[in-house]
CSV table of C-alpha atoms in Angstrom, one decimal:
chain,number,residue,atom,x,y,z
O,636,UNK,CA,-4.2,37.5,8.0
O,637,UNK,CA,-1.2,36.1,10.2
O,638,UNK,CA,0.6,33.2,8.7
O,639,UNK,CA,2.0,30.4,11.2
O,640,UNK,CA,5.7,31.2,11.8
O,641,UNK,CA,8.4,28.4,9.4
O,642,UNK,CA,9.3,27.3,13.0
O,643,UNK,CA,6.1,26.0,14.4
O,644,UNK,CA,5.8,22.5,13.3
O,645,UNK,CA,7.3,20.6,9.3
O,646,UNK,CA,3.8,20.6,8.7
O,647,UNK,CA,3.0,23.9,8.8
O,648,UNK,CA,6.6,24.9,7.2
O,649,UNK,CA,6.3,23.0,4.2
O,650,UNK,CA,2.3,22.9,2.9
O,651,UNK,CA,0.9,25.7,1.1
O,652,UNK,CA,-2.1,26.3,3.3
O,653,UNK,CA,-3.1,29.6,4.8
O,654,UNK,CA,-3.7,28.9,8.8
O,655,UNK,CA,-4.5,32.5,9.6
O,656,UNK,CA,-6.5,33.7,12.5
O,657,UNK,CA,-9.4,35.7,11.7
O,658,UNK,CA,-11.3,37.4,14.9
O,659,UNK,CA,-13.2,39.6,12.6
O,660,UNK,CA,-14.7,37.1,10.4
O,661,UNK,CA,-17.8,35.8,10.7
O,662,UNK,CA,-19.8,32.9,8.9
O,663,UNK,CA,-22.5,34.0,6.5
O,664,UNK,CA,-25.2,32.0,8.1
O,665,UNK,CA,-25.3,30.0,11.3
O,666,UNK,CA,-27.1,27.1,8.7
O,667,UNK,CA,-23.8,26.9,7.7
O,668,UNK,CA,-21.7,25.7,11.0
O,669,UNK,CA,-21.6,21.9,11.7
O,670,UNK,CA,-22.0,21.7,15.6
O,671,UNK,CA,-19.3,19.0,16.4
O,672,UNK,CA,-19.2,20.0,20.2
O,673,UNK,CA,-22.6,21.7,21.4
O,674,UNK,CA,-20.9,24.0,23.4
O,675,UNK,CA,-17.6,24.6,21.0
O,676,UNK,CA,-15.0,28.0,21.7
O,677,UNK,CA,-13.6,27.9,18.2
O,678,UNK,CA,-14.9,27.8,14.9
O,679,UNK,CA,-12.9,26.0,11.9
O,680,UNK,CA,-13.0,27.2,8.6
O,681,UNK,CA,-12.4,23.9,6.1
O,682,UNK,CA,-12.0,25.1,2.4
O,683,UNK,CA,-10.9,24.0,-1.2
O,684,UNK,CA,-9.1,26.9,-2.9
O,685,UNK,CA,-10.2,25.1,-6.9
O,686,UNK,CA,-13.8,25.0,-5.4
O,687,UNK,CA,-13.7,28.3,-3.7
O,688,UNK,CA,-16.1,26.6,-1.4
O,689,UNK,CA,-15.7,26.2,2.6
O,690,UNK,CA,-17.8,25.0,5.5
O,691,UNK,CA,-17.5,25.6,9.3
O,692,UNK,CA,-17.3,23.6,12.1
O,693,UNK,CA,-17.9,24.3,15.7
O,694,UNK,CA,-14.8,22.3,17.9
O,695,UNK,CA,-13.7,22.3,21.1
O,696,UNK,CA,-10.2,23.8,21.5
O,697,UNK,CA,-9.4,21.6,24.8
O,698,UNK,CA,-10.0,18.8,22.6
O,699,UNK,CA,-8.0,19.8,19.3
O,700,UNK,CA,-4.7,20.4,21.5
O,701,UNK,CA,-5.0,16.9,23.8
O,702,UNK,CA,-5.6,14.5,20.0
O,703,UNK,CA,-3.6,16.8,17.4
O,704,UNK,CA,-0.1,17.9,17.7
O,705,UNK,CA,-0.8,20.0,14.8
O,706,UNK,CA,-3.4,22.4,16.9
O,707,UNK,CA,-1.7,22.1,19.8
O,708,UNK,CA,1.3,23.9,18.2
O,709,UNK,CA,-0.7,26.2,16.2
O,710,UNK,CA,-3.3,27.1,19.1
O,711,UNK,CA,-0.5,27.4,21.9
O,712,UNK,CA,0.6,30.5,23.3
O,713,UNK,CA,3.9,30.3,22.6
O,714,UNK,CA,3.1,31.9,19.0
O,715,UNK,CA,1.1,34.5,17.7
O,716,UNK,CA,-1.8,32.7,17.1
O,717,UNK,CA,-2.9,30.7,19.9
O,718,UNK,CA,-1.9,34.5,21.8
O,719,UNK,CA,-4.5,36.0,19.5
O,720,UNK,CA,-6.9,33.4,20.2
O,721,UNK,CA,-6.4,33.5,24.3
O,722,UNK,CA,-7.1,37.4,23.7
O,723,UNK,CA,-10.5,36.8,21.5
O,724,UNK,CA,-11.5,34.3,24.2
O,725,UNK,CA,-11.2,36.8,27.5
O,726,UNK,CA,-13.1,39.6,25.2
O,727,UNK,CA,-15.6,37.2,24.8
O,728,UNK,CA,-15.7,35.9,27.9
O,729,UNK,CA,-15.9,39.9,29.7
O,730,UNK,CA,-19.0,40.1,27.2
O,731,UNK,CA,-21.1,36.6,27.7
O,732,UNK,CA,-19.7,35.5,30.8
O,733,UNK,CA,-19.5,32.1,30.0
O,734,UNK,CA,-17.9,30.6,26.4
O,735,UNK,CA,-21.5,28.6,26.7
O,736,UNK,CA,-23.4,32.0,26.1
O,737,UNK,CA,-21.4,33.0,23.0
O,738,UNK,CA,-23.1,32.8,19.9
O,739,UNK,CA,-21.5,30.5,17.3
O,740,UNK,CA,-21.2,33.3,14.9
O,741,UNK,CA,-19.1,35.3,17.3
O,742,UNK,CA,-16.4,32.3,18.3
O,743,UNK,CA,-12.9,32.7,16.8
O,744,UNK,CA,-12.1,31.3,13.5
O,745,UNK,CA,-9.2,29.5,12.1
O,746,UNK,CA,-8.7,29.2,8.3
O,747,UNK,CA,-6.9,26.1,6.9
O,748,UNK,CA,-7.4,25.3,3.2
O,749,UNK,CA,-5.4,22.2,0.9
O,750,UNK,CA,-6.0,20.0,3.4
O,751,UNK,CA,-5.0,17.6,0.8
O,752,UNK,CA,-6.5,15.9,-2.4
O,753,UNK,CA,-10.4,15.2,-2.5
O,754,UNK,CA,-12.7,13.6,-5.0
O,755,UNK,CA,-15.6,16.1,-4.6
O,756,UNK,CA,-16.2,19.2,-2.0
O,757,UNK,CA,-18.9,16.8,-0.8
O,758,UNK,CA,-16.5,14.4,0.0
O,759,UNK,CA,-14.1,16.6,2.6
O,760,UNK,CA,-17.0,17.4,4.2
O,761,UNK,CA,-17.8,13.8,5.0
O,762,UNK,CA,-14.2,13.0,5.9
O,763,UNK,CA,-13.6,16.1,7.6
O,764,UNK,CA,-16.9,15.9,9.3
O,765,UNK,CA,-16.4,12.4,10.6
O,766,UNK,CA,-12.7,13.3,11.2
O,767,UNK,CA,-13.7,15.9,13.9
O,768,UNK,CA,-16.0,13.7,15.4
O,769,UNK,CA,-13.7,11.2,16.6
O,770,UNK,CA,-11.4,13.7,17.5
O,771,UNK,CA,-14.1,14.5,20.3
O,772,UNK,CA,-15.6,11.1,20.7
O,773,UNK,CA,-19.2,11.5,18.9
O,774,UNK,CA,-20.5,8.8,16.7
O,775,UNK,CA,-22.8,10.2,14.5
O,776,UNK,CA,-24.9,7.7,12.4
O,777,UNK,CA,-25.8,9.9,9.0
O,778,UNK,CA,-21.6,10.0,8.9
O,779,UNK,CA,-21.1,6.8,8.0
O,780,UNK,CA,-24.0,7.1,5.4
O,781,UNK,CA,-21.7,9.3,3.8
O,782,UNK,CA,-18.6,6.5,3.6
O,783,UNK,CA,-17.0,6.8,0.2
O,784,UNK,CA,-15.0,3.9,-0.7
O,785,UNK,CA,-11.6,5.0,0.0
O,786,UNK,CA,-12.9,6.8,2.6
O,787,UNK,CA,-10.2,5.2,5.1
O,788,UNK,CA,-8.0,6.7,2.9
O,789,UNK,CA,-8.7,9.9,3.1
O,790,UNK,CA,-9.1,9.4,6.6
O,791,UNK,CA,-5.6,9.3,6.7
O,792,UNK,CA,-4.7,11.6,4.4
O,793,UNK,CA,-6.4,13.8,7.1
O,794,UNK,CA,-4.7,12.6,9.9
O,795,UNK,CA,-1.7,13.2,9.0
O,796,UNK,CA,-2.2,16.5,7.7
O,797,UNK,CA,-3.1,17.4,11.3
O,798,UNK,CA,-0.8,15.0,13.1
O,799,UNK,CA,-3.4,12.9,14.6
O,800,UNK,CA,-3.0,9.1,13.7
O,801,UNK,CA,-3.3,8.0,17.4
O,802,UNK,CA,-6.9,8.5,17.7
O,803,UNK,CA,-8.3,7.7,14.1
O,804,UNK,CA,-6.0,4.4,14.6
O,805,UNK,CA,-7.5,3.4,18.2
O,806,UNK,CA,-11.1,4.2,16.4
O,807,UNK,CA,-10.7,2.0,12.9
O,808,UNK,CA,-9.4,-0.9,15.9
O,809,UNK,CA,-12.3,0.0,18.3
O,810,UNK,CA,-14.6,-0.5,15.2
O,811,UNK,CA,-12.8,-3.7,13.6
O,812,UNK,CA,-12.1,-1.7,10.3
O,813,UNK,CA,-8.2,-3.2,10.5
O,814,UNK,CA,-9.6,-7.1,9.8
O,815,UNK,CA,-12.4,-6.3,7.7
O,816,UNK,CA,-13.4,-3.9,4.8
O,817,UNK,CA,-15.4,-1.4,6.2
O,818,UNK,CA,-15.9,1.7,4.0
O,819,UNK,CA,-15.2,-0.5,0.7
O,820,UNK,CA,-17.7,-0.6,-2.1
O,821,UNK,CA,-16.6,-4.4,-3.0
O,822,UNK,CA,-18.4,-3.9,-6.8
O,823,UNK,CA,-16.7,-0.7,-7.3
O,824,UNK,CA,-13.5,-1.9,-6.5
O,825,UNK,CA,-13.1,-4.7,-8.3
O,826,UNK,CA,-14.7,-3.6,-11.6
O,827,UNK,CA,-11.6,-3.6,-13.1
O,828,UNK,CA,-7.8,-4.0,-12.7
O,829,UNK,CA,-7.5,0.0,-12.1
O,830,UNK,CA,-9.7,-0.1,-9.1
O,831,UNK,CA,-8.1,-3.0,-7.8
O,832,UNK,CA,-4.6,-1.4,-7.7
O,833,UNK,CA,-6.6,1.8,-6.4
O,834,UNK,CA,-7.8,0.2,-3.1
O,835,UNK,CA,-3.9,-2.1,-2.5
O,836,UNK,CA,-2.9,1.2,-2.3
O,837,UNK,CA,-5.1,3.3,-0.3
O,838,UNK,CA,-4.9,0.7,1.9
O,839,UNK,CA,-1.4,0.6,2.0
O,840,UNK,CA,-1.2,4.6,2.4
O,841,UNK,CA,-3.6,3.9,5.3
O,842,UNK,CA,-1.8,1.2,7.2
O,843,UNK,CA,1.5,3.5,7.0
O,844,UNK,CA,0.3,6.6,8.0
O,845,UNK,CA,-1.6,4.9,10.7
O,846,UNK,CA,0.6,2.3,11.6
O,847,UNK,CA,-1.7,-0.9,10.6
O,848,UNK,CA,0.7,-3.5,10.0
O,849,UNK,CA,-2.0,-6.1,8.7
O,850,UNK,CA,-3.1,-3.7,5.8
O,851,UNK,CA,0.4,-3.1,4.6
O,852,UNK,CA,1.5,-6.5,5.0
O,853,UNK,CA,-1.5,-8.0,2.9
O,854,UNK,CA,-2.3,-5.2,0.5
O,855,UNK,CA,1.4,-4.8,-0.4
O,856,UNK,CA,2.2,-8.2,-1.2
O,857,UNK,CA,-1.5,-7.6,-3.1
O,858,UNK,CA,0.1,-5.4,-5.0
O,859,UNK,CA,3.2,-6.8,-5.6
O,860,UNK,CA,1.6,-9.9,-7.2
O,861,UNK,CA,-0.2,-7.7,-9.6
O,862,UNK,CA,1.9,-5.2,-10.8
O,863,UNK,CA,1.1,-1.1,-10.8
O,864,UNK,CA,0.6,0.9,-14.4
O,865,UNK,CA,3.2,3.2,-12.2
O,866,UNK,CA,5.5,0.5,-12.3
O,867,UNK,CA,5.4,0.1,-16.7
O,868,UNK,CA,8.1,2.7,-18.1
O,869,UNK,CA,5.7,1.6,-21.8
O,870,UNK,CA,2.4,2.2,-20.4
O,871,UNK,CA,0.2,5.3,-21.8
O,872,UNK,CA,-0.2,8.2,-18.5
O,873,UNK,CA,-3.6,7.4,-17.4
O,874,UNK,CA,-5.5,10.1,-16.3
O,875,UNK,CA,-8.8,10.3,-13.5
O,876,UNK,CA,-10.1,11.6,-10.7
O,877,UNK,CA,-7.7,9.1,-8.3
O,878,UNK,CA,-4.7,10.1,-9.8
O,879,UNK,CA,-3.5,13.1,-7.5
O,880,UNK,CA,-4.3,11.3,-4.0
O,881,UNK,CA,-0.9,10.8,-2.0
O,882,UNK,CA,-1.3,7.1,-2.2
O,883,UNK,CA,0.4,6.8,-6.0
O,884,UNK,CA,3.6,7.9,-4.5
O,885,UNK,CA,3.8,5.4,-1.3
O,886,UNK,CA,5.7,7.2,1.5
O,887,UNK,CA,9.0,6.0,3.6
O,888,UNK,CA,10.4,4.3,0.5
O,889,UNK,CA,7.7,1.8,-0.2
O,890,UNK,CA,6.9,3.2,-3.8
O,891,UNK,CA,10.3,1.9,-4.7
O,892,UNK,CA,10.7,-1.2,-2.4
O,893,UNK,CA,7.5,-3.0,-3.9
O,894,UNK,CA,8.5,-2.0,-7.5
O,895,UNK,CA,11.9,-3.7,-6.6
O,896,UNK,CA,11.0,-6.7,-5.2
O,897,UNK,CA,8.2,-7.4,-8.0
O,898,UNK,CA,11.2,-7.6,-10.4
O,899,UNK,CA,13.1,-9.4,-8.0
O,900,UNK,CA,10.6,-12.3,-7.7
O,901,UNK,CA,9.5,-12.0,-11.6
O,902,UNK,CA,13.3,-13.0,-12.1
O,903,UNK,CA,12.8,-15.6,-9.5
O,904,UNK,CA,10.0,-17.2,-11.4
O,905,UNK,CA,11.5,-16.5,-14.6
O,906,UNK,CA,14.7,-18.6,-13.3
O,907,UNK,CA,12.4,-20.9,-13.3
O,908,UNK,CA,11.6,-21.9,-17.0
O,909,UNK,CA,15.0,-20.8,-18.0
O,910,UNK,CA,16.9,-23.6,-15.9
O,911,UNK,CA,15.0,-26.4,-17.5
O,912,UNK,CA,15.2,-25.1,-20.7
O,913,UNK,CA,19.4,-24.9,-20.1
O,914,UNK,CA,19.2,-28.1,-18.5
O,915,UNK,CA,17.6,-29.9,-21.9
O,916,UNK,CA,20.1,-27.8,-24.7
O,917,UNK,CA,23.2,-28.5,-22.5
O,918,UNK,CA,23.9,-31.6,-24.5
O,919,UNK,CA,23.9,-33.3,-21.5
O,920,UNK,CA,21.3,-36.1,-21.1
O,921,UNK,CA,18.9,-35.7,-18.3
O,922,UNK,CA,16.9,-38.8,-18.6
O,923,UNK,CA,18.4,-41.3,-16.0
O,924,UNK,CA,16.2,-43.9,-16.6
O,925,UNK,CA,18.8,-45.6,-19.1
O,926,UNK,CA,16.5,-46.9,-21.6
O,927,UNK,CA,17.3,-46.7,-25.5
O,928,UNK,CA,15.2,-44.2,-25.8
O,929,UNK,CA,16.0,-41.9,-23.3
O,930,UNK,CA,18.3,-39.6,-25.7
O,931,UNK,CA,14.6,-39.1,-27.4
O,932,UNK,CA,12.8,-38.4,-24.4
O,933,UNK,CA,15.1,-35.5,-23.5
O,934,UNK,CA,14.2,-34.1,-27.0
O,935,UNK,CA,10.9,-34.5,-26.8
O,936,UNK,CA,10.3,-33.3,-23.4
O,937,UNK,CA,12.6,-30.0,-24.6
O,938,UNK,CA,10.0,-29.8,-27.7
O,939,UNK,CA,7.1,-30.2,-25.2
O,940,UNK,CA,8.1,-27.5,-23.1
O,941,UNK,CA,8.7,-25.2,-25.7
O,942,UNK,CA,5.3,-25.9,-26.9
O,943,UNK,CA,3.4,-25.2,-23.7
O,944,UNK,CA,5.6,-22.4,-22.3
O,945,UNK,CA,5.3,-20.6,-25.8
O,946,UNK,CA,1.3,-21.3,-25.8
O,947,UNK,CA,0.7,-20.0,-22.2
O,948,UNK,CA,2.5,-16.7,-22.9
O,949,UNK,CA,5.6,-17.5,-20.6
O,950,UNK,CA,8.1,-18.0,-23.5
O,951,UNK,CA,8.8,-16.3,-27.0
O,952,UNK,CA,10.7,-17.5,-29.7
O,953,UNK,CA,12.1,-14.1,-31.7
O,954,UNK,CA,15.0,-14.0,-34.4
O,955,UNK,CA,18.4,-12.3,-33.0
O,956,UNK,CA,19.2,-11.3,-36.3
O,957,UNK,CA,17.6,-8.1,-36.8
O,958,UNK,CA,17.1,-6.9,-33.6
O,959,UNK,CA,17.2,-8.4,-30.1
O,960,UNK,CA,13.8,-7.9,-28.5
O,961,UNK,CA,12.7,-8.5,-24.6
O,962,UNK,CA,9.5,-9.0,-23.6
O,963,UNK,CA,8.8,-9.0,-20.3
O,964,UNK,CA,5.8,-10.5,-18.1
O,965,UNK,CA,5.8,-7.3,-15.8
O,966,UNK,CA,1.4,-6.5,-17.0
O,967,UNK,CA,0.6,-10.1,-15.4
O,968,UNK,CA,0.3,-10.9,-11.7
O,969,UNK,CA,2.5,-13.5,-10.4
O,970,UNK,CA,0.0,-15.9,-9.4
O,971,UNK,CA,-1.4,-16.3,-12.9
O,972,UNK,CA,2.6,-17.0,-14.3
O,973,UNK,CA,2.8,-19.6,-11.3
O,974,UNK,CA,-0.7,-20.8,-12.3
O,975,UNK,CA,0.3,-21.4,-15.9
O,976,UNK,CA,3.6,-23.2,-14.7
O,977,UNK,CA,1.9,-25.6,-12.7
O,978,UNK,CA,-0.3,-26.7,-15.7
O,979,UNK,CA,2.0,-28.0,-17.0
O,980,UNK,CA,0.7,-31.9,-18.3
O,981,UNK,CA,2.3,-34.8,-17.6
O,982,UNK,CA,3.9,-35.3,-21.2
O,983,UNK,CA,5.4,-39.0,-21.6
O,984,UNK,CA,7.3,-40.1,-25.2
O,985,UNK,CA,6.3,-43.9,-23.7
O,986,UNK,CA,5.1,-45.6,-20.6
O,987,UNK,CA,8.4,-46.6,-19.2
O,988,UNK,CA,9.2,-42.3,-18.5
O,989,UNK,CA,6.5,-41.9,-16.5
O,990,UNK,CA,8.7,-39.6,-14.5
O,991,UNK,CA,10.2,-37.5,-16.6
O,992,UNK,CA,9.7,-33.9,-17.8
O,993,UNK,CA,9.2,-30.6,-16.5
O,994,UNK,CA,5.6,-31.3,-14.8
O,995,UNK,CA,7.5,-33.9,-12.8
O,996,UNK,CA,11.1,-31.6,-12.3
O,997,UNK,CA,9.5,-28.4,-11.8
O,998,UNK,CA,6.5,-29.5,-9.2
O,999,UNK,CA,8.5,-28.9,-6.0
O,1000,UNK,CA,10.1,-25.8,-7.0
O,1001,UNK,CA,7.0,-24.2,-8.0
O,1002,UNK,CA,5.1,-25.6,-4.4
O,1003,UNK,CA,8.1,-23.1,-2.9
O,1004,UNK,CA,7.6,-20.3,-4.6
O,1005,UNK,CA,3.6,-20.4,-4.0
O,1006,UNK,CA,4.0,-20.7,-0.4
O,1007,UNK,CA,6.5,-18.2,0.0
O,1008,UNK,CA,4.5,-16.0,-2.1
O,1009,UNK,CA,0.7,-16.5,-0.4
O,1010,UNK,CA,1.8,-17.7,3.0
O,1011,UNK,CA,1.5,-14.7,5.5
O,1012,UNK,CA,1.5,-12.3,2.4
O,1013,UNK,CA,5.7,-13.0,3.6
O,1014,UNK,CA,6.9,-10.7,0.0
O,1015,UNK,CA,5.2,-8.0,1.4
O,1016,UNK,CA,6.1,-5.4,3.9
O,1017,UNK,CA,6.0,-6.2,7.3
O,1018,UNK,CA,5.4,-2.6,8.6
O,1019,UNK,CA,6.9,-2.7,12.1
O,1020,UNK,CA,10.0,-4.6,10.6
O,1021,UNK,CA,9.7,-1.3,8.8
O,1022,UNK,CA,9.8,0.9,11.0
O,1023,UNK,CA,12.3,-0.6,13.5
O,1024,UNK,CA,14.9,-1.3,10.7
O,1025,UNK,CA,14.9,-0.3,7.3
O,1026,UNK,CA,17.9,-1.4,5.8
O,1027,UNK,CA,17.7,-4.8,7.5
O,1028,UNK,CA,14.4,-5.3,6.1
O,1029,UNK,CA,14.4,-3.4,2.6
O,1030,UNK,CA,15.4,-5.5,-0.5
O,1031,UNK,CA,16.9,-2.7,-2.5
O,1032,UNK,CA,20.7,-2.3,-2.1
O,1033,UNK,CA,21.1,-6.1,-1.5
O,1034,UNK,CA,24.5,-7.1,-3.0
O,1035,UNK,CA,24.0,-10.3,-4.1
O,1036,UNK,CA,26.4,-10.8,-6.6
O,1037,UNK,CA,27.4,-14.2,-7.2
O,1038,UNK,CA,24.6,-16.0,-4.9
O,1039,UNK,CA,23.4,-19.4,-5.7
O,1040,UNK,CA,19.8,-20.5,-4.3
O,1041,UNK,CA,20.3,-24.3,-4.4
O,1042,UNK,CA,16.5,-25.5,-3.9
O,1043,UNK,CA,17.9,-29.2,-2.8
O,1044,UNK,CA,20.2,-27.8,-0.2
O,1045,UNK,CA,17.4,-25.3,0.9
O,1046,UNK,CA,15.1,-28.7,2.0
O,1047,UNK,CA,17.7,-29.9,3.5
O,1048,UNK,CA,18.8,-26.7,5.9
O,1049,UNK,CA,15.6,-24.9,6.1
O,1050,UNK,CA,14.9,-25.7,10.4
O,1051,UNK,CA,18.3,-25.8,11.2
O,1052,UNK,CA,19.1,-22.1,12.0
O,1053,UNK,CA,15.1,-21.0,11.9
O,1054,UNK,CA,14.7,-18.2,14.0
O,1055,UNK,CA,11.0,-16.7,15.1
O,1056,UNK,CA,11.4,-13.1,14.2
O,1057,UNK,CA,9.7,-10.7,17.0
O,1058,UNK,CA,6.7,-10.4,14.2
O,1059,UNK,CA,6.1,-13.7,13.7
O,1060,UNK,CA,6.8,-13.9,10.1
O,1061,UNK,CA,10.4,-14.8,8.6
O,1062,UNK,CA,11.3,-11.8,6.6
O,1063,UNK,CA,15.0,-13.5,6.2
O,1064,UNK,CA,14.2,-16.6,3.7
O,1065,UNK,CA,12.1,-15.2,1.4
O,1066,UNK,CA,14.4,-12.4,1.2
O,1067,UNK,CA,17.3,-14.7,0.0
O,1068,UNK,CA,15.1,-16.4,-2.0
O,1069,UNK,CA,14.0,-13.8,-4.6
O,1070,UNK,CA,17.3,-11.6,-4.5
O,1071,UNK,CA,19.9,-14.5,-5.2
O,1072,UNK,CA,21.9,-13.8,-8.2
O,1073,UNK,CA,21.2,-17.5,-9.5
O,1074,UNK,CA,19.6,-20.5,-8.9
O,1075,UNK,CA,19.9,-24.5,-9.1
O,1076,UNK,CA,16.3,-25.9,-8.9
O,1077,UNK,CA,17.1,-30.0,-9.4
C-alpha cells in the first residue's frame, strides 16, 4: 500500500485514512461496482473500518481532478500516486486499446476509508452515491429516495472531506434546497427538543462548509434562542447515534460565538426585570401621578411584580443566609422569557393609575428586544460578515466595561448615523445592544 506523502494537501496530512493505490486489487464481484460514469477509468473503493464493509464506485478521473482539489492532488503526477495510476492506465490502454474496452474489474482502484462519521453503512452509500453523481452531473431519481434527514449534512461533511464545496453548493442552489427544507423529515425533527437542536446545527455545519449564508444566519440565531445541552456545564452527557457527527463542535469559532452571545442576550433580558425591580426598592418614588396614594401604588406594583415574575419562572426568592444560590434561565429559549415578560397584566391599585406599573414601563423595551431578536434572525451569524472579518463581527473579546445602553437615548439616535452594511443587515446595533455592561430602560 503507498500512503499519500504529509506534503500533498492538510487534508490528507491530518485524517487517519488510508488513500493507497492498489493496481492489483480487484472487486469481488462486478454486482458490487456502482456505475457513476458508464465508461469510468478508475474505480473508488468507499469503506467504514468499524463496519469492515466497503462498496465501489466506477468515476471518471477527468472529472474527480476539474470538481475536487482533493483528487486532483492525490491523482496528479507530481506524486507517487497519480504516477502509479498514469502507469496502470498506459498498461491498460497497450491491452484494450481504448479505456472504453476495459472491464470494470480491471480499472485501478483507490482506497479511502473514515470518510467521516455516518449513521449506518447504508447511509454513506447514499451520500457517497449521490455525492459522486453531482460531481459528474447525473441526477439519478432512486438517490433521492434514499434522503436521510440530515442528509445535507452529511453532504457536507463529504465535501469537505474531499474539498469540493463548489459544486454540491451550485447543486443545493440549482435545486432550491438553500430556501427550503429539502432532505428534512419535518416529524422527525421536531419530535422533541433534541432533534430540534440536531437539525439548527446541521444546518449550520452545512451553510459553513458550503458557504450558505441564509442557513447560518437563520439556524444560528435558531439556536441561539433555544439554548444547546452542549452549552449546560449541569446537564447529564447524553449519548446517541448523532453525537459523533462534526456539527456538535461548530467550526471557525462558531461553537463558542453562539454560546457567548446566548449569555450575552440572556443578561440583556435579565437586565430587564432587574431594573424595575431596583427602580421600586430604591426608596425613591416612581409614581409621578401625585396622588395620595401614589406612595401605595409603588408598593403594590413592586408586590405585583414580584408575584408574576416569581409565578412565570423568571424570578426566585432564596435565603442568603445559608448559602447563596443562582439559578439561571439558560434550559429556556429566549422567546418564551420574552413571551412571559410581555404578559405581564395591566395591574392598577385604583382607576386614577391607569398607567402605571411594569406592563405599562416595560412594553417598549421588550418591543426592542423582540425585534432585534426575530428581525432578520440579526443575533445570529451573518456568514460572509464572517468570513470577511472576524473580529469586527465576533462578540467575544468585546470590552465593554463600563457601557451604558440608555433605551431613551437609543429612540432618539437610532437613524442618525445608520449605515447599510454590504449585507444588508446591521450587525453593529444589536451588537451594542446585548454586550453593554449596563442598561437604563425608562
Amino acid at each position: 500500500m503507498i500512503s499519500s506523502p504529509a506534503t500533498v494537501s492538510s487534508n490528507l496530512a491530518t485524517e487517519p485514512i488510508l488513500n493507497a493505490f492498489s493496481p492489483e486489487r480487484d472487486p469481488s464481484t462486478k454486482d458490487n461496482i456502482i456505475a457513476i460514469a458508464q465508461h469510468g477509468d478508475l474505480l473508488l473503493e468507499i469503506g467504514n473500518v468499524a463496519a469492515e464493509t466497503a462498496c465501489f464506485y466506477m468515476v471518471s478521473s477527468i472529472v474527480l481532478r476539474k470538481t475536487s482539489s482533493y483528487f486532483s492532488t492525490l491523482l496528479s503526477s507530481k506524486f507517487r500516486e497519480g504516477s502509479e495510476f498514469e502507469e496502470r492506465h498506459t498498461k491498460l490502454l497497450e491491452t484494450y486499446k481504448h479505456i472504453n474496452l476495459v472491464p470494470s474489474t480491471a480499472l485501478p482502484i483507490v482506497r479511502i476509508f473514515e470518510i467521516g462519521w455516518f449513521p449506518s453503512v447504508l447511509a454513506l452509500m447514499h451520500v457517497m452515491t449521490h455525492f459522486l453523481d453531482i460531481l459528474h452531473g447525473i441526477n439519478r431519481d432512486h438517490v433521492k429516495a434514499g434522503f436521510l434527514p440530515n442528509h445535507a449534512a452529511l453532504l457536507a461533511m463529504v465535501a469537505d472531506r474531499f474539498d469540493a464545496a463548489d459544486p454540491i453548493r451550485a447543486y443545493m442552489i440549482k435545486n432550491e434546497w438553500v430556501h427550503s427544507k429539502k432532505g428534512i423529515k419535518k416529524n422527525v425533527f421536531y419530535s422533541s427538543a433534541h432533534n430540534a437542536e440536531l437539525l439548527a446545527r446541521q444546518r449550520i455545519y452545512a451553510g459553513v462548509i458550503l458557504g450558505i449564508s441564509p442557513w447560518v444566519m437563520q439556524y444560528s440565531a435558531l439556536l441561539i434562542d433555544k439554548g444547546s445541552r452542549r452549552w449546560i456545564e449541569t446537564a447529564e452527557s447524553e449519548s446517541g447515534t448523532d453525537s459523533d457527527g462534526p456539527w456538535w463542535n461548530l467550526p471557525r469559532g462558531l461553537e463558542d460565538e453562539l454560546a457567548h452571545r446566548r449569555e450575552c442576550i440572556l443578561k440583556t433580558v435579565s437586565s430587564v426585570q432587574t431594573f424595575f425591580l431596583d427602580k421600586y426598592m430604591s426608596g425613591k418614588q416612581q409614581c409621578k401621578l401625585g396622588y395620595d396614594s401614589s406612595a401605595q401604588c409603588d408598593s403594590f406594583q413592586l408586590g405585583e411584580a414580584i408575584r408574576f415574575l416569581t409565578r412565570k419562572g423568571l424570578l426566585r426568592l432564596h435565603s442568603r443566609i445559608t448559602e447563596d444560590a443562582y439559578y439561571p434561565l439558560r434550559s429556556r429559549s429566549i422567546s418564551e422569557v420574552l413571551q412571559s415578560f410581555r404578559g405581564c397584566p395591566k395591574y392598577q391599585i385604583d382607576k386614577n393609575h391607569t398607567h402605571c406599573g411594569m406592563r405599562n414601563k416595560l412594553q417598549m423595551p421588550l418591543a426592542l428586544l423582540c425585534t432585534k431578536l426575530m428581525a432578520n434572525e440579526s443575533s445570529g451569524v451573518c456568514l460572509d460578515c464572517w468570513n470577511r472579518n472576524r473580529d469586527q463581527h465576533s462578540w467575544l473579546g468585546i470590552s465593554n466595561k463600563g457601557e451604558v445602553f440608555d433605551y431613551e437615548a437609543h429612540i432618539k439616535n437610532q437613524f442618525k448615523s445608520w449605515k447599510v452594511p454590504p449585507c444588508g443587515v446591521d450587525h453593529v446595533e444589536p451588537m451594542r445592544l446585548f454586550t453593554s455592561d449596563s442598561w437604563v430602560w425608562f
